[in-house]
PDB file of C-alpha atoms in Angstrom:
ATOM      1  CA  MET Q 898      -0.134   0.146  -0.036  1.00 46.00           C
ATOM      2  CA  CYS Q 899       1.496   3.298  -0.737  1.00 51.00           C
ATOM      3  CA  LEU Q 900       1.443   6.269   1.493  1.00 47.00           C
ATOM      4  CA  GLY Q 901      -1.217   8.311   0.096  1.00 55.00           C
ATOM      5  CA  GLN Q 902      -3.816   5.107   0.617  1.00 59.00           C
ATOM      6  CA  GLY Q 903      -2.766   4.666   3.984  1.00 62.00           C
ATOM      7  CA  MET Q 904      -3.408   8.306   4.821  1.00 63.00           C
ATOM      8  CA  ILE Q 905      -6.672   7.947   3.203  1.00 65.00           C
ATOM      9  CA  GLN Q 906      -7.549   4.729   4.501  1.00 64.00           C
ATOM     10  CA  ARG Q 907      -7.054   6.251   8.330  1.00 69.00           C
ATOM     11  CA  GLY Q 908      -8.256   9.346   7.657  1.00 67.00           C
ATOM     12  CA  LEU Q 909     -11.602   8.225   6.273  1.00 68.00           C
ATOM     13  CA  GLY Q 910     -11.774   5.001   8.120  1.00 73.00           C
ATOM     14  CA  VAL Q 911     -11.814   3.158   4.881  1.00 75.00           C
ATOM     15  CA  THR Q 912     -12.003  -0.724   4.320  1.00 81.00           C
ATOM     16  CA  PRO Q 913      -9.395  -2.065   1.991  1.00 80.00           C
ATOM     17  CA  GLY Q 914     -12.276  -3.234  -0.457  1.00 82.00           C
ATOM     18  CA  ALA Q 915     -13.607   0.606  -0.475  1.00 82.00           C
ATOM     19  CA  LEU Q 916     -10.162   1.754  -1.100  1.00 82.00           C
ATOM     20  CA  GLU Q 917      -9.742  -0.283  -4.021  1.00 87.00           C
ATOM     21  CA  TRP Q 918     -12.985   1.315  -5.159  1.00 90.00           C
ATOM     22  CA  THR Q 919     -11.787   4.768  -5.217  1.00 87.00           C
ATOM     23  CA  VAL Q 920      -9.299   3.554  -7.880  1.00 86.00           C
ATOM     24  CA  ASN Q 921     -11.671   1.426  -9.675  1.00 93.00           C
ATOM     25  CA  ALA Q 922     -14.449   3.826  -9.861  1.00 95.00           C
ATOM     26  CA  TYR Q 923     -12.422   6.407 -11.682  1.00 94.00           C
ATOM     27  CA  VAL Q 924     -10.870   3.779 -14.201  1.00 94.00           C
ATOM     28  CA  LEU Q 925     -14.522   2.406 -14.833  1.00 96.00           C
ATOM     29  CA  ALA Q 926     -15.817   5.538 -15.811  1.00 97.00           C
ATOM     30  CA  LEU Q 927     -13.006   6.634 -17.624  1.00 95.00           C
ATOM     31  CA  ALA Q 928     -13.003   3.222 -19.571  1.00 95.00           C
ATOM     32  CA  SER Q 929     -16.524   2.900 -20.124  1.00 96.00           C
ATOM     33  CA  LEU Q 930     -17.257   6.568 -21.360  1.00 96.00           C
ATOM     34  CA  ILE Q 931     -14.005   7.479 -23.494  1.00 95.00           C
ATOM     35  CA  ILE Q 932     -15.658   6.856 -26.707  1.00 95.00           C
ATOM     36  CA  VAL Q 933     -18.785   8.603 -25.841  1.00 95.00           C
ATOM     37  CA  GLY Q 934     -16.803  11.698 -24.861  1.00 94.00           C
ATOM     38  CA  GLY Q 935     -14.852  11.400 -28.215  1.00 92.00           C
ATOM     39  CA  THR Q 936     -18.169  11.178 -30.114  1.00 95.00           C
ATOM     40  CA  LEU Q 937     -19.754  13.962 -28.203  1.00 96.00           C
ATOM     41  CA  GLY Q 938     -16.726  16.138 -28.825  1.00 94.00           C
ATOM     42  CA  ASP Q 939     -17.638  15.649 -32.705  1.00 93.00           C
ATOM     43  CA  ARG Q 940     -21.111  16.232 -32.589  1.00 96.00           C
ATOM     44  CA  TYR Q 941     -21.350  19.401 -30.194  1.00 96.00           C
ATOM     45  CA  GLY Q 942     -17.492  20.844 -30.634  1.00 95.00           C
ATOM     46  CA  ARG Q 943     -14.406  19.635 -29.501  1.00 95.00           C
ATOM     47  CA  ARG Q 944     -13.455  22.714 -27.544  1.00 94.00           C
ATOM     48  CA  ARG Q 945     -16.974  23.358 -25.842  1.00 96.00           C
ATOM     49  CA  LEU Q 946     -16.889  19.547 -24.656  1.00 96.00           C
ATOM     50  CA  TYR Q 947     -13.246  19.757 -23.878  1.00 96.00           C
ATOM     51  CA  LEU Q 948     -13.907  22.607 -21.190  1.00 97.00           C
ATOM     52  CA  ILE Q 949     -16.870  20.836 -20.146  1.00 97.00           C
ATOM     53  CA  GLY Q 950     -15.024  18.003 -19.128  1.00 97.00           C
ATOM     54  CA  LEU Q 951     -12.212  20.150 -17.445  1.00 97.00           C
ATOM     55  CA  ALA Q 952     -14.789  21.642 -15.467  1.00 98.00           C
ATOM     56  CA  ILE Q 953     -16.564  18.496 -14.256  1.00 98.00           C
ATOM     57  CA  PHE Q 954     -12.778  16.996 -13.614  1.00 97.00           C
ATOM     58  CA  ALA Q 955     -11.865  19.985 -11.454  1.00 97.00           C
ATOM     59  CA  ILE Q 956     -14.971  20.400  -9.472  1.00 98.00           C
ATOM     60  CA  PHE Q 957     -14.871  16.499  -8.855  1.00 97.00           C
ATOM     61  CA  SER Q 958     -11.229  16.799  -7.699  1.00 94.00           C
ATOM     62  CA  ALA Q 959     -11.862  19.192  -5.377  1.00 95.00           C
ATOM     63  CA  ALA Q 960     -14.710  17.278  -4.114  1.00 95.00           C
ATOM     64  CA  CYS Q 961     -12.480  14.258  -3.706  1.00 90.00           C
ATOM     65  CA  GLY Q 962     -10.331  16.450  -1.496  1.00 87.00           C
ATOM     66  CA  LEU Q 963     -13.122  17.581   0.668  1.00 91.00           C
ATOM     67  CA  ALA Q 964     -14.852  14.011   1.011  1.00 89.00           C
ATOM     68  CA  ARG Q 965     -15.684  12.723   4.468  1.00 88.00           C
ATOM     69  CA  THR Q 966     -16.749   9.602   3.948  1.00 88.00           C
ATOM     70  CA  ASP Q 967     -15.554   6.622   1.796  1.00 87.00           C
ATOM     71  CA  PHE Q 968     -18.723   6.211  -0.122  1.00 92.00           C
ATOM     72  CA  GLU Q 969     -18.146  10.186  -1.139  1.00 93.00           C
ATOM     73  CA  LEU Q 970     -15.003   9.771  -2.122  1.00 91.00           C
ATOM     74  CA  ILE Q 971     -15.870   6.576  -4.685  1.00 93.00           C
ATOM     75  CA  VAL Q 972     -18.670   8.856  -5.990  1.00 96.00           C
ATOM     76  CA  HIS Q 973     -16.709  11.693  -6.647  1.00 96.00           C
ATOM     77  CA  ARG Q 974     -13.812   9.688  -8.099  1.00 95.00           C
ATOM     78  CA  ALA Q 975     -16.427   8.156 -10.603  1.00 97.00           C
ATOM     79  CA  LEU Q 976     -17.680  11.557 -11.421  1.00 98.00           C
ATOM     80  CA  GLN Q 977     -14.098  12.528 -11.787  1.00 97.00           C
ATOM     81  CA  GLY Q 978     -13.535   9.586 -14.057  1.00 96.00           C
ATOM     82  CA  VAL Q 979     -16.527  10.945 -16.479  1.00 97.00           C
ATOM     83  CA  GLY Q 980     -14.962  14.457 -16.831  1.00 97.00           C
ATOM     84  CA  ALA Q 981     -11.540  12.589 -17.718  1.00 96.00           C
ATOM     85  CA  ALA Q 982     -13.415  10.605 -20.322  1.00 96.00           C
ATOM     86  CA  ILE Q 983     -14.758  13.819 -21.891  1.00 96.00           C
ATOM     87  CA  MET Q 984     -11.545  15.372 -21.847  1.00 95.00           C
ATOM     88  CA  ALA Q 985      -8.856  12.550 -23.188  1.00 91.00           C
ATOM     89  CA  PRO Q 986     -10.268  11.842 -26.448  1.00 91.00           C
ATOM     90  CA  LEU Q 987     -10.615  15.582 -27.441  1.00 94.00           C
ATOM     91  CA  THR Q 988      -6.938  16.530 -26.509  1.00 92.00           C
ATOM     92  CA  LEU Q 989      -5.587  14.941 -29.570  1.00 89.00           C
ATOM     93  CA  SER Q 990      -8.069  16.007 -31.821  1.00 89.00           C
ATOM     94  CA  ILE Q 991      -7.820  19.485 -30.830  1.00 92.00           C
ATOM     95  CA  LEU Q 992      -4.234  19.370 -31.433  1.00 90.00           C
ATOM     96  CA  VAL Q 993      -4.323  17.598 -34.863  1.00 89.00           C
ATOM     97  CA  ASP Q 994      -6.950  20.581 -35.789  1.00 89.00           C
ATOM     98  CA  ALA Q 995      -4.679  23.134 -34.335  1.00 92.00           C
ATOM     99  CA  TYR Q 996      -1.388  22.170 -36.127  1.00 93.00           C
ATOM    100  CA  PRO Q 997      -0.737  22.398 -40.140  1.00 94.00           C
ATOM    101  CA  PRO Q 998       0.829  19.051 -41.334  1.00 93.00           C
ATOM    102  CA  ASP Q 999       4.119  20.001 -41.331  1.00 94.00           C
ATOM    103  CA  ARG Q1000       4.257  20.840 -37.913  1.00 94.00           C
ATOM    104  CA  ARG Q1001       1.683  18.067 -36.452  1.00 93.00           C
ATOM    105  CA  THR Q1002       4.289  15.102 -35.863  1.00 94.00           C
ATOM    106  CA  ALA Q1003       6.304  17.473 -33.418  1.00 94.00           C
ATOM    107  CA  ALA Q1004       3.328  18.763 -31.556  1.00 93.00           C
ATOM    108  CA  ILE Q1005       1.920  14.885 -31.147  1.00 92.00           C
ATOM    109  CA  GLY Q1006       5.627  14.211 -30.098  1.00 94.00           C
ATOM    110  CA  ILE Q1007       5.489  16.943 -27.277  1.00 94.00           C
ATOM    111  CA  TRP Q1008       1.937  16.127 -26.171  1.00 92.00           C
ATOM    112  CA  ALA Q1009       2.924  12.444 -25.770  1.00 92.00           C
ATOM    113  CA  SER Q1010       5.965  13.261 -23.832  1.00 94.00           C
ATOM    114  CA  VAL Q1011       3.879  15.739 -21.507  1.00 92.00           C
ATOM    115  CA  ALA Q1012       1.164  13.083 -20.911  1.00 87.00           C
ATOM    116  CA  GLY Q1013       3.890  10.594 -20.095  1.00 91.00           C
ATOM    117  CA  LEU Q1014       5.653  12.911 -17.778  1.00 92.00           C
ATOM    118  CA  GLY Q1015       2.326  13.319 -16.148  1.00 87.00           C
ATOM    119  CA  PHE Q1016       1.537   9.885 -15.689  1.00 83.00           C
ATOM    120  CA  LEU Q1017       5.125   9.600 -14.041  1.00 89.00           C
ATOM    121  CA  ALA Q1018       4.986  12.756 -11.801  1.00 89.00           C
ATOM    122  CA  GLY Q1019       1.335  12.511 -10.654  1.00 81.00           C
ATOM    123  CA  PRO Q1020       2.008   9.677  -8.061  1.00 79.00           C
ATOM    124  CA  ILE Q1021       5.063  11.088  -6.891  1.00 87.00           C
ATOM    125  CA  VAL Q1022       3.988  14.507  -6.519  1.00 84.00           C
ATOM    126  CA  GLY Q1023       0.760  13.487  -4.954  1.00 77.00           C
ATOM    127  CA  GLY Q1024       2.827  11.035  -2.319  1.00 78.00           C
ATOM    128  CA  VAL Q1025       5.321  14.121  -1.195  1.00 83.00           C
ATOM    129  CA  LEU Q1026       2.102  16.418  -0.841  1.00 79.00           C
ATOM    130  CA  ILE Q1027       0.327  13.640   1.326  1.00 73.00           C
ATOM    131  CA  ALA Q1028       3.708  13.118   3.327  1.00 78.00           C
ATOM    132  CA  LEU Q1029       4.043  16.915   3.953  1.00 80.00           C
ATOM    133  CA  SER Q1030       0.373  17.379   4.969  1.00 75.00           C
ATOM    134  CA  GLY Q1031       0.513  14.378   7.281  1.00 63.00           C
TER     135      GLY Q1031
END
């Protein structure tokens, strides 16, 4: 168990099963709805839907931080996953439309690098913040 999970488990009195659902709720919502997010972006406008997804993600990220029970945390994580499912497929399609063909490859390479660094740095930075707050 990582440091952050231990702090969440102690702080909210979460069972190990509920703690797993804090991760699974996000992943399940994201994986289930990512195709829907791309389709909605194509139908109603990529920029508009991206901003809606970003707002949903940000609101429920804050709600996760304010959760008082394990149930609240799980529900907020699922809703956070909905926001991510709307945003994720639209980032690359917006990028492809924004750059001319001769610069597109470099833009996609930068996008992939930043995404990879985010996946690497997120858990590390989160762990450090949790350690500093405890």
